[in-house]
Coordinates of C-alpha atoms in Angstrom, one line a residue:
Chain A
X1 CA 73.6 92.3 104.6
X2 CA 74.0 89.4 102.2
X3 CA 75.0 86.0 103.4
X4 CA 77.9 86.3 101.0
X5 CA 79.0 89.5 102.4
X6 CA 78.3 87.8 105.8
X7 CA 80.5 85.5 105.2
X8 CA 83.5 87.4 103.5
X9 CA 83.4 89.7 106.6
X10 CA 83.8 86.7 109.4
X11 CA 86.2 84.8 107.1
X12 CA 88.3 88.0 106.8
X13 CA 87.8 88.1 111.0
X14 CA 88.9 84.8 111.4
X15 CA 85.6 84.2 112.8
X16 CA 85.6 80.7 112.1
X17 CA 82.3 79.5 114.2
X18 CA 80.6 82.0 112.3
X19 CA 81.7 81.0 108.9
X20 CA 80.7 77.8 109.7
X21 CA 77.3 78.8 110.5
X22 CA 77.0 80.7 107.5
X23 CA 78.2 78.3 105.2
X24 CA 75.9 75.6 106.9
X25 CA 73.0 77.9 106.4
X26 CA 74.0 78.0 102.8
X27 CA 76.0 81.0 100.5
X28 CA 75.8 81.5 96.8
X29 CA 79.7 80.0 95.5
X30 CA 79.8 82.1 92.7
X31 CA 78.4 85.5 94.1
X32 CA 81.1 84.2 97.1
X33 CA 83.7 84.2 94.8
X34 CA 83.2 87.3 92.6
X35 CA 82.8 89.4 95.8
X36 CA 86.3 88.1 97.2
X37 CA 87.4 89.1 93.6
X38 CA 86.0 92.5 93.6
X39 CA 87.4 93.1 97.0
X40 CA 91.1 91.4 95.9
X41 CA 90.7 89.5 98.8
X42 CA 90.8 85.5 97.3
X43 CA 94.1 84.7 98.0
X44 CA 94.2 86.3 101.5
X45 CA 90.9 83.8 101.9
X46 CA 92.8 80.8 101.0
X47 CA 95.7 81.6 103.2
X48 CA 93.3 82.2 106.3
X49 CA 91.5 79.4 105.6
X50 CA 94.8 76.8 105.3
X51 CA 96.3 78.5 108.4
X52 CA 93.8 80.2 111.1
X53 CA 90.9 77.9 110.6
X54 CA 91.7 74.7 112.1
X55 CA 88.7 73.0 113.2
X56 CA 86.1 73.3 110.0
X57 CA 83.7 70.2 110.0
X58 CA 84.0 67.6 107.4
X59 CA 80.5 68.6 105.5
X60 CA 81.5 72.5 105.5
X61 CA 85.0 71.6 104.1
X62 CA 83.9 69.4 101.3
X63 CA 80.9 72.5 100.9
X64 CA 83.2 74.5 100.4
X65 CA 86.0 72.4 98.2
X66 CA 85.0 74.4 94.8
X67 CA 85.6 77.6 96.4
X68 CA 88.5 76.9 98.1
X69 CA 89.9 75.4 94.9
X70 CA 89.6 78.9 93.2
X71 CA 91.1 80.8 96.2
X72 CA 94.0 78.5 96.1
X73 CA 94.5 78.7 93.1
X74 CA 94.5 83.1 93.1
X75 CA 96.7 82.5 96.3
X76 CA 99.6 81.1 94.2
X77 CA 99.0 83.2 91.0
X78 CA 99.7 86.1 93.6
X79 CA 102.4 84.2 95.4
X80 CA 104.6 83.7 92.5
X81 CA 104.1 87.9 91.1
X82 CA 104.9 88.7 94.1
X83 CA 108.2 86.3 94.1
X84 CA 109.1 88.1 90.7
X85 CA 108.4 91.3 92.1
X86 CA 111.3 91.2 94.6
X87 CA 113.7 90.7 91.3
X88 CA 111.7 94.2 90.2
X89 CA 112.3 96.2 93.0
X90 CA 116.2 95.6 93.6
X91 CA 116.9 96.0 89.9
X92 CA 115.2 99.6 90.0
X93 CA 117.0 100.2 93.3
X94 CA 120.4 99.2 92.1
X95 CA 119.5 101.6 88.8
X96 CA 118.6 104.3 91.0
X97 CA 121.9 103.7 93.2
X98 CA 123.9 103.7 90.4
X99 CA 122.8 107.2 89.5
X100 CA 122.3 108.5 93.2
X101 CA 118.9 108.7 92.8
X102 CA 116.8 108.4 96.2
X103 CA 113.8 106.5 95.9
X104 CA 110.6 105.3 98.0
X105 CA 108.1 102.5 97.8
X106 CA 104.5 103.0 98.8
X107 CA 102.1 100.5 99.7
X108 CA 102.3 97.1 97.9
X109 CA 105.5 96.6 97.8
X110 CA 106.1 97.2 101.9
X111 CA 102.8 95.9 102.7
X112 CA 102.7 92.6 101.0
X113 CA 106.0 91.4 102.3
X114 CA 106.3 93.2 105.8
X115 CA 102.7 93.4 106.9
X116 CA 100.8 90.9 105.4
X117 CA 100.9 87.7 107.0
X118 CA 102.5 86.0 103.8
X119 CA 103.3 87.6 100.2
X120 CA 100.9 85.7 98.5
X121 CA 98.3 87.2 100.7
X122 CA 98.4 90.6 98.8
X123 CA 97.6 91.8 95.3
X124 CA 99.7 94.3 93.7
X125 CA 98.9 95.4 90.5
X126 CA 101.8 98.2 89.9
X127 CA 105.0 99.8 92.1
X128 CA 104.2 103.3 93.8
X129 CA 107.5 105.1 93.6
X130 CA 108.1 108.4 94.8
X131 CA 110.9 110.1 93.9
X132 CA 112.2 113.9 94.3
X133 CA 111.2 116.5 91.4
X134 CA 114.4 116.6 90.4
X135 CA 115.3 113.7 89.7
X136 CA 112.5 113.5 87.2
X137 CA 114.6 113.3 84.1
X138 CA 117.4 110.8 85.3
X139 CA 114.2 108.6 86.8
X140 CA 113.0 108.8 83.3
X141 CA 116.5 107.7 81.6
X142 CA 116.8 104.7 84.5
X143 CA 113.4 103.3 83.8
X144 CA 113.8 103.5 79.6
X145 CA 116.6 102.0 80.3
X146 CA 115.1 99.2 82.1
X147 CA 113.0 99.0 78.9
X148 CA 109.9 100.8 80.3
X149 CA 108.1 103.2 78.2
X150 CA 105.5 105.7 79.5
X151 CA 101.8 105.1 78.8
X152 CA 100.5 108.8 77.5
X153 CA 103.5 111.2 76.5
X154 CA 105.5 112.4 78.7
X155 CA 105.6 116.1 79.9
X156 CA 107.9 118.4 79.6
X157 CA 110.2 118.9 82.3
X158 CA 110.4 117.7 86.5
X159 CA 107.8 120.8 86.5
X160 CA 105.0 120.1 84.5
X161 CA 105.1 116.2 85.8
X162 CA 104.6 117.3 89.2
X163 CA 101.8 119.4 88.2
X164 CA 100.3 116.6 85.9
X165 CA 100.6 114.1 88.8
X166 CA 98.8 116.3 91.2
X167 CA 96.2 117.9 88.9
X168 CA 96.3 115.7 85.8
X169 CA 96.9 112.1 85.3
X170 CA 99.0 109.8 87.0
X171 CA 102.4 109.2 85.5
X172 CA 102.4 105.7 84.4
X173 CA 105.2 103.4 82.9
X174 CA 104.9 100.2 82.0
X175 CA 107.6 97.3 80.6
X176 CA 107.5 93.6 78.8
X177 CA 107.9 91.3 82.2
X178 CA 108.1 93.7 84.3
X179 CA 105.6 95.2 87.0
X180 CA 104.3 98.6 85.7
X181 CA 106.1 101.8 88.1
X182 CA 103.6 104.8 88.9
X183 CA 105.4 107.5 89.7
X184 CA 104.8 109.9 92.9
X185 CA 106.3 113.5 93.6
X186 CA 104.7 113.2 96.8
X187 CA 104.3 110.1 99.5
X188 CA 101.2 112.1 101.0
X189 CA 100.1 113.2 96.9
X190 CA 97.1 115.2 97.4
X191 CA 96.6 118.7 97.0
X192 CA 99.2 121.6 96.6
X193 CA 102.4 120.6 94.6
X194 CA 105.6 121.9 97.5
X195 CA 104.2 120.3 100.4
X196 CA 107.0 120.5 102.9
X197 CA 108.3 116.4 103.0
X198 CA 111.5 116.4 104.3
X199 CA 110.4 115.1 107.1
X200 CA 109.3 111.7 105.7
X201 CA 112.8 111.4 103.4
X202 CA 114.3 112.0 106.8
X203 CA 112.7 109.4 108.7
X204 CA 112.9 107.1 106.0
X205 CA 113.5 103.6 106.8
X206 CA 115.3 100.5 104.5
X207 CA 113.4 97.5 104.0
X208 CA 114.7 93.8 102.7
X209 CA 112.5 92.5 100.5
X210 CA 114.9 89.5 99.7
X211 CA 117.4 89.8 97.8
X212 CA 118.0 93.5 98.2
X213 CA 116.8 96.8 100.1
X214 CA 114.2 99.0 99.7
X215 CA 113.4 102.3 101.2
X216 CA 110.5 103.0 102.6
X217 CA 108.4 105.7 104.3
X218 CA 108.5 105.5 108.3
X219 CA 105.3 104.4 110.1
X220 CA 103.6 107.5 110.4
X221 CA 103.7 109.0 106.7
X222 CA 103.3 105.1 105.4
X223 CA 100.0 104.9 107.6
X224 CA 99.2 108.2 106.7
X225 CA 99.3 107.2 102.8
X226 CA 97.5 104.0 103.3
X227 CA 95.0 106.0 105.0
X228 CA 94.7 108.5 102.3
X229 CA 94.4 105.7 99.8
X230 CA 92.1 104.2 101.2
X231 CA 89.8 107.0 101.1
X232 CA 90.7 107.9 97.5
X233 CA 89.2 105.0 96.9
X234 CA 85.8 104.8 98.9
X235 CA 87.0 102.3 101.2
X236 CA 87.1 99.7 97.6
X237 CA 88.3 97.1 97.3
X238 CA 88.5 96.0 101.3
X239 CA 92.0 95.7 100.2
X240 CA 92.7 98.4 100.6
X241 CA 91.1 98.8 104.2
X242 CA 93.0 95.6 105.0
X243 CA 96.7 97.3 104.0
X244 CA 96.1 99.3 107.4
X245 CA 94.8 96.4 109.1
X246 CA 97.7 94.2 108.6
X247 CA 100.2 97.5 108.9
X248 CA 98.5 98.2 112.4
X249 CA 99.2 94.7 113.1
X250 CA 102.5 94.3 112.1
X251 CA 103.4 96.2 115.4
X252 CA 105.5 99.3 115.7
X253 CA 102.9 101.8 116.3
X254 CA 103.7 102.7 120.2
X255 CA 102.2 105.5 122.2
X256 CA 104.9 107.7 120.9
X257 CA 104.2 106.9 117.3
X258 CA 100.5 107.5 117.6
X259 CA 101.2 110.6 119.2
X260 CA 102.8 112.1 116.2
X261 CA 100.5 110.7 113.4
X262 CA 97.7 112.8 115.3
X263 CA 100.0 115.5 115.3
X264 CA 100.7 115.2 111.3
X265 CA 96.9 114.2 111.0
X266 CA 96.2 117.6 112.4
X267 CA 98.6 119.7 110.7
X268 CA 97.4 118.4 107.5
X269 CA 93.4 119.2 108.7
X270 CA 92.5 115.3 107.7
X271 CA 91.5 114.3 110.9
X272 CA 88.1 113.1 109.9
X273 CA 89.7 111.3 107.0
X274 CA 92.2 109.3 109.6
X275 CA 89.2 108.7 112.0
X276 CA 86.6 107.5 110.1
X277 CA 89.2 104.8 108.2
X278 CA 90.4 103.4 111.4
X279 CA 87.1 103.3 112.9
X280 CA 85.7 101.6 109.8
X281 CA 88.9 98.9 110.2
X282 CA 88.3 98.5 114.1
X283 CA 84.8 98.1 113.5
X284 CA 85.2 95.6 109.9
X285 CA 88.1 93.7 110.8
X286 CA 88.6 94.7 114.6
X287 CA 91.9 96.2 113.8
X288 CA 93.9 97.2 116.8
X289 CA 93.5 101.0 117.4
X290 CA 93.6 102.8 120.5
X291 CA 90.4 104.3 122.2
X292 CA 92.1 107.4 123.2
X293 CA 93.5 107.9 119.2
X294 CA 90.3 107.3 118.2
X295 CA 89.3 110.0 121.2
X296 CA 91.7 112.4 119.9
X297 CA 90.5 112.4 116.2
X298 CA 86.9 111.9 116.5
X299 CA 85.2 114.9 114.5
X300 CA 81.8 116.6 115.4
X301 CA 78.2 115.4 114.8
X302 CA 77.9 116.9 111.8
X303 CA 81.4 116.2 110.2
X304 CA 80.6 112.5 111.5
X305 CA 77.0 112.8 109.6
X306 CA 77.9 114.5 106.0
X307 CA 81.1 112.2 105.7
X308 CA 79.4 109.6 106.3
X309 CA 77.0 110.0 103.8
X310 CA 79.2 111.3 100.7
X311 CA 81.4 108.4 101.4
X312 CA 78.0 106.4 101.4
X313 CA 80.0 104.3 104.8
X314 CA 76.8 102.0 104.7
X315 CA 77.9 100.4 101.7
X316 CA 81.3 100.1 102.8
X317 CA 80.0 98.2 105.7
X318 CA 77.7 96.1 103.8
X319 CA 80.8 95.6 101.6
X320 CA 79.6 97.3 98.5
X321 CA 81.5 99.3 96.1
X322 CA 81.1 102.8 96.0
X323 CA 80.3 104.0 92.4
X324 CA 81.9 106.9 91.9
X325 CA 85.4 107.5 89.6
X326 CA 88.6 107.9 91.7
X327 CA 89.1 111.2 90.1
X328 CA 85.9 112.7 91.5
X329 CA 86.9 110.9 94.8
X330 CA 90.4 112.4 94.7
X331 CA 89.2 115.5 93.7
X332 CA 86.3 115.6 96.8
X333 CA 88.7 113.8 99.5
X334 CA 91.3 116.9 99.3
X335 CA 88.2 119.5 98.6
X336 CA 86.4 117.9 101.2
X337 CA 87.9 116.0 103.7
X338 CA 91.5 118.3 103.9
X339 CA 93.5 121.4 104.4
X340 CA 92.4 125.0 104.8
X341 CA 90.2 127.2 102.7
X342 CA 92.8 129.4 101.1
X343 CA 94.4 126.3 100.2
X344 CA 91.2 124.6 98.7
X345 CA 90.8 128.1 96.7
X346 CA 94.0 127.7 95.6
X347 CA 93.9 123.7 94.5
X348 CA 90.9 124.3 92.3
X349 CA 92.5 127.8 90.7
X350 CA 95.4 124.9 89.5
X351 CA 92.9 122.2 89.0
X352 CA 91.2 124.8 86.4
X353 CA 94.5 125.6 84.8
X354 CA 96.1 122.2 84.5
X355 CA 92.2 121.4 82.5
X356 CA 93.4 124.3 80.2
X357 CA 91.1 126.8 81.5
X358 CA 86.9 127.4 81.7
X359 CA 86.1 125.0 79.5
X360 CA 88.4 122.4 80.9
X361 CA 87.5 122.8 84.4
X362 CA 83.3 122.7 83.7
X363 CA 84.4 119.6 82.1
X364 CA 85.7 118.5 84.8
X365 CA 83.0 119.8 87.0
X366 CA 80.6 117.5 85.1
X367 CA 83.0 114.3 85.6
X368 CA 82.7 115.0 88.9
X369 CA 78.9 115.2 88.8
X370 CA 78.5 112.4 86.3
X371 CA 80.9 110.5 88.4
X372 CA 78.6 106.9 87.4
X373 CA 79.3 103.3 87.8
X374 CA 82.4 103.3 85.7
X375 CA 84.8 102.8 88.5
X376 CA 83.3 99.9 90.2
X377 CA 82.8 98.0 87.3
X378 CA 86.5 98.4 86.1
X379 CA 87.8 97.4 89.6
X380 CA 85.4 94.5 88.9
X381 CA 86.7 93.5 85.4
X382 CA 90.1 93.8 86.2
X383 CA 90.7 91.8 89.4
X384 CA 88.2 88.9 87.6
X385 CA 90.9 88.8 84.6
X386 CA 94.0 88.7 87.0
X387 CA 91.5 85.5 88.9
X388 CA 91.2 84.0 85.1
X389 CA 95.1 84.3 84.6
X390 CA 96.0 81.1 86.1
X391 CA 95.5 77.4 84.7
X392 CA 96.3 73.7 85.9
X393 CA 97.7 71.6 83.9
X394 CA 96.6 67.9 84.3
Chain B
X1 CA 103.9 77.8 68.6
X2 CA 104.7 74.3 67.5
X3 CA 106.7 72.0 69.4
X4 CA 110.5 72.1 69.4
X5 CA 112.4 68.7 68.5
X6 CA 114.2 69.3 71.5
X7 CA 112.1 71.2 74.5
X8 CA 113.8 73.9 76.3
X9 CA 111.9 75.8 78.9
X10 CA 112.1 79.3 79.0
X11 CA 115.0 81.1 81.1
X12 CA 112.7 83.8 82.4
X13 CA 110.0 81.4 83.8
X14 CA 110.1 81.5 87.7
X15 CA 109.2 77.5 88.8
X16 CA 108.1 76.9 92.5
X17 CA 107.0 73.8 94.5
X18 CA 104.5 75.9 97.1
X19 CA 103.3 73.2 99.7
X20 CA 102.0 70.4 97.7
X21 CA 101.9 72.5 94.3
X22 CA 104.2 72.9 91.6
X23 CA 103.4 76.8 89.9
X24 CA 105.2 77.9 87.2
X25 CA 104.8 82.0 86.8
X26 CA 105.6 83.4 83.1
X27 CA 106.3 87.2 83.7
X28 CA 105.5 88.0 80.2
X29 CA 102.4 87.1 80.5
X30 CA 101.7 87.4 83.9
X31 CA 100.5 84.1 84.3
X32 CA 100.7 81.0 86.4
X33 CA 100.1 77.7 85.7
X34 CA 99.6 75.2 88.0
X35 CA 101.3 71.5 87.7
X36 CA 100.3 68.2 88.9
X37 CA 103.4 65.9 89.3
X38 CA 103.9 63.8 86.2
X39 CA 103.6 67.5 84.3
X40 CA 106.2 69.4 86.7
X41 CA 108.7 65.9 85.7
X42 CA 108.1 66.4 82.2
X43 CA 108.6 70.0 82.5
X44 CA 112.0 69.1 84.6
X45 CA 113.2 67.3 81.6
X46 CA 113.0 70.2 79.0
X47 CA 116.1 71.2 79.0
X48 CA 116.7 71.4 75.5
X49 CA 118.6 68.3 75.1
X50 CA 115.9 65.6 74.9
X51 CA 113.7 64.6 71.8
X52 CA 109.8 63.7 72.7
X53 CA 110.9 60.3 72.5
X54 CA 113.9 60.2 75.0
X55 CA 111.3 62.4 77.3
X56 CA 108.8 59.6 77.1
X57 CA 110.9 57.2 77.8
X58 CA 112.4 59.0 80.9
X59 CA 109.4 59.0 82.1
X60 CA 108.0 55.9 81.4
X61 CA 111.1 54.8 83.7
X62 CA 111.1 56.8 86.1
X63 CA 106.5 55.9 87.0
X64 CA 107.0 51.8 85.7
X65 CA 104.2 52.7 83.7
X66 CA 104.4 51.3 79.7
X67 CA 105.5 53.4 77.4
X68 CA 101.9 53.3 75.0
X69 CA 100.6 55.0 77.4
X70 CA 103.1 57.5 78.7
X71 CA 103.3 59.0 75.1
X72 CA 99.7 60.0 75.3
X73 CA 100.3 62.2 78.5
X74 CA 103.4 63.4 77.5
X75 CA 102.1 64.5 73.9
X76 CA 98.9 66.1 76.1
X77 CA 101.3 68.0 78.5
X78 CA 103.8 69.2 75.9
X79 CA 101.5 70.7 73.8
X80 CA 99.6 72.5 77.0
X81 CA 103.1 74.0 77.4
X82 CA 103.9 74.7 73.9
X83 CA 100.3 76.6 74.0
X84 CA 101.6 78.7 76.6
X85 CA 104.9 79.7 75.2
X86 CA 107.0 77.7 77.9
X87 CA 109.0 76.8 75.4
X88 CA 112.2 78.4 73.6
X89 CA 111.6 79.3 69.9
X90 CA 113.8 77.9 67.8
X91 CA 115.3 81.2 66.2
X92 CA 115.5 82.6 70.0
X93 CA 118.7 80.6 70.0
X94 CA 121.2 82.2 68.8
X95 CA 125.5 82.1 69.0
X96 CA 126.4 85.8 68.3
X97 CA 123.7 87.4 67.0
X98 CA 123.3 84.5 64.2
X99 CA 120.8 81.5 64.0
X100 CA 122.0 78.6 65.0
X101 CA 121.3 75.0 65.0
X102 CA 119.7 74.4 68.7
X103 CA 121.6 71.0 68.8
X104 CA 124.5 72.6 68.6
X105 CA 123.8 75.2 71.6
X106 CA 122.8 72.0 73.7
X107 CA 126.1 69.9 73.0
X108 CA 124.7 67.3 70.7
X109 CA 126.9 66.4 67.5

């Protein structure tokens, strides 16, 4: 492994003996900082390093004074979009009240300011919010009202976005000053539109994000979507690793609660999926996760062995993105990694359809072979411009 | 943009003092700038009711520091701002949907 890499991984450990040693022995600053980029990881770095690393030498901390310039700097970018964010969140909730619409928030907007150890600590580029299909077209009228507009053209009815969001493309609106609002049918959105959620509306918990409430999945579904993220994604950025992480650490997963997410794990078949992104997070970060969990959802040799290597876990470990686009990945995770047969069958007979037929679907077949380098690089490009959107005045 | 006569910060700008820092955050943009503390005093003082000059002298006051050399940083640090749209555009202020004289709105004769 790199010494960069080295380093990113015992500074995101709070190993801070090791850091030292590593940054004695020498790391490259820049490839330093565009790997803390790519992993939107720079302002959790600063934050660790102002509040869990107490006893750095006077030669490492003036070493490292560039760097830790930088990450300070992303630190408070984050801090402060994350301030206006709250202002975001309880003026779409008070919308949706206003209209009895129900309403959840997924990851960022839960994780940053309940899990995390401060908000600053946690980029969020747009709010996941699930909402029921049908309140589709009065979701719609709230958010043009807030003077969002949607990115591609909206479809046609609750119906058709549900489809699009499941086999198409993501239903994406965006508004001057404001955060940009993805919208969910589903919290756990893979697969089969009707999945049977009641359960998680049920169990659903409110959250004060200061200045107003939020509701949010309980533990189980919200670890379950942070888990199924994750793995969208190929385990990149380690942000997205770290979102469970700081979730497990936040506390309120008892016995009882890890109980039922194996339970939910299993009914959904994604027990490999839930495994292998704990493990990873145990073994990365050394997340909290019990032995007997891990027990209970550890797959066979050979289920261990072929995920390993289509999800190429190496390069996660070594911290490397994996080049593949998040379609084919979300595609493969559900084809591969979940649910039964029948049901596979039955995702790519709507997959096909939603592609408008043959030809659609062997074009798709192709993106998922062709799958190339695009996705990495994007990440890339797009956390180094959010790094670059921050100046000092003198 | 060109700078106002009189300097008035935008509403929608979120302004913080994080730890040692002073971080201003334009939504708009989605940007943050980051302020030393001479800059995050001049920036307290445009409220729309002070001329450059009155600025400079506020602040020439408020450091002991001679006023020759206060206009330089002030000129430096309102124009950074004015190159980031900080600042209120004249025709943004308006009294009932018409264009109005921004002396007026900030209760100068």
């Amino acid at each position: 492994m790199k010494r960069e890499a080295a380093a990113l991984g015992a500074w995101l450990r709070g190993e801070e003996s090791r850091l030292i040693e590593l940054i004695r022995a020498g790391i490259d600053q820049k490839g330093f900082l565009e790997l803390a980029s790519v992993h939107q990881v720079n302002a959790l770095c600063s934050f660790l390093w102002r509040t869990r690393f107490l006893s750095i030498p006077e030669d490492v901390a003036r070493r490292m004074e560039p760097i830790l310039e930088d990450l300070r700097r992303s630190y408070l970018h984050h801090f402060m979009r994350n301030d206006r964010l709250r202002k975001d969140l309880t003026e779409l909730v008070a919308a949706f009240e206003e209209k009895g619409i129900n309403s959840l928030f997924l990851k960022g907007s839960w994780v940053a300011f309940a899990a995390y150890p401060d908000p600053g600590t946690r980029h969020i580029a747009d709010i996941d919010l699930c909402i029921q299909e049908e309140d589709f077209e009065p979701v719609v009228e709230v958010l043009t009202g807030l003077g969002y507009a949607s990115k591609d053209p909206l479809p046609r009815g609750a119906g058709r976005a549900l489809r699009q969001s499941l086999y198409g493309n993501q239903l994406f609106f965006s508004a001057r000053a404001r955060r940009p609002v993805e919208l969910h049918f589903q919290v756990l959105n893979y697969g089969l539109a009707g999945q049977d959620e009641e359960w998680i509306w049920e169990g659903s918990r409110g959250f004060d994000v200061g200045g107003g409430e939020i509701r949010v999945p309980g533990p189980v579904p919200m670890l379950l979507h942070l888990v199924l993220h994750a793995n969208q994604h190929g385990f990149c950025p380690l942000r997205l690793l770290l979102d469970l992480h700081w979730t497990l650490l936040s506390g309120g997963f008892d016995s009882g609660t890890w109980r039922e997410f194996i339970e939910r794990v299993s009914r959904l078949r994604c027990r490999s999926v839930a495994y292998h992104s704990l493990m990873i997070c145990e073994e990365l970060f050394g997340t909290p996760v019990p032995e007997d969990c891990l027990d209970a959802l550890r797959p066979g040799w050979i289920k261990r062995a072929t995920y390993s290597a289509w999800w190429r876990l190496g390069s996660v470990r070594r911290h490397r993105p994996l080049q593949r686009t998040m379609t084919a990945n979300r595609v493969m995770l559900y084809l591969l990694e979940m649910s039964s047969l029948r049901n596979k069958v039955r995702y790519l007979s709507e997959l096909t359809r939603e592609a408008g037929g043959a030809r659609g679907a062997l074009s798709l077949l192709w993106s998922l072979y062709s799958s190339s380098r695009r996705d990495g690089d994007e990440m890339r490009m797009k956390s180094l411009s959010v790094q670059q959107k921050h100046e000092a005045i003198p | 943009m060109n700078l106002p006569k009189h300097p008035l910060i935008r509403e929608d700008l979120v302004y913080r003092k994080i730890d040692d820092d002073f971080v201003v955050y334009d939504p708009v943009g989605d940007y943050t700038a980051q302020f030393n503390f001479t800059a995050a005093y001049v920036l307290d003082l445009c409220d729309g009711t002070r001329a450059k000059d009155e600025i400079c002298r506020d602040v020439a006051k408020a450091f002991s520091a001679p006023l020759p050399t206060v206009e330089g940083d002030v000129q430096r640090i309102l124009g950074n701002l004015a190159s980031m749209n900080f600042f209120v555009e004249e025709t943004e202020v308006t009294a009932g949907g018409k264009n109005v004289d921004r002396d007026e709105v900030a209760g100068r004769s």
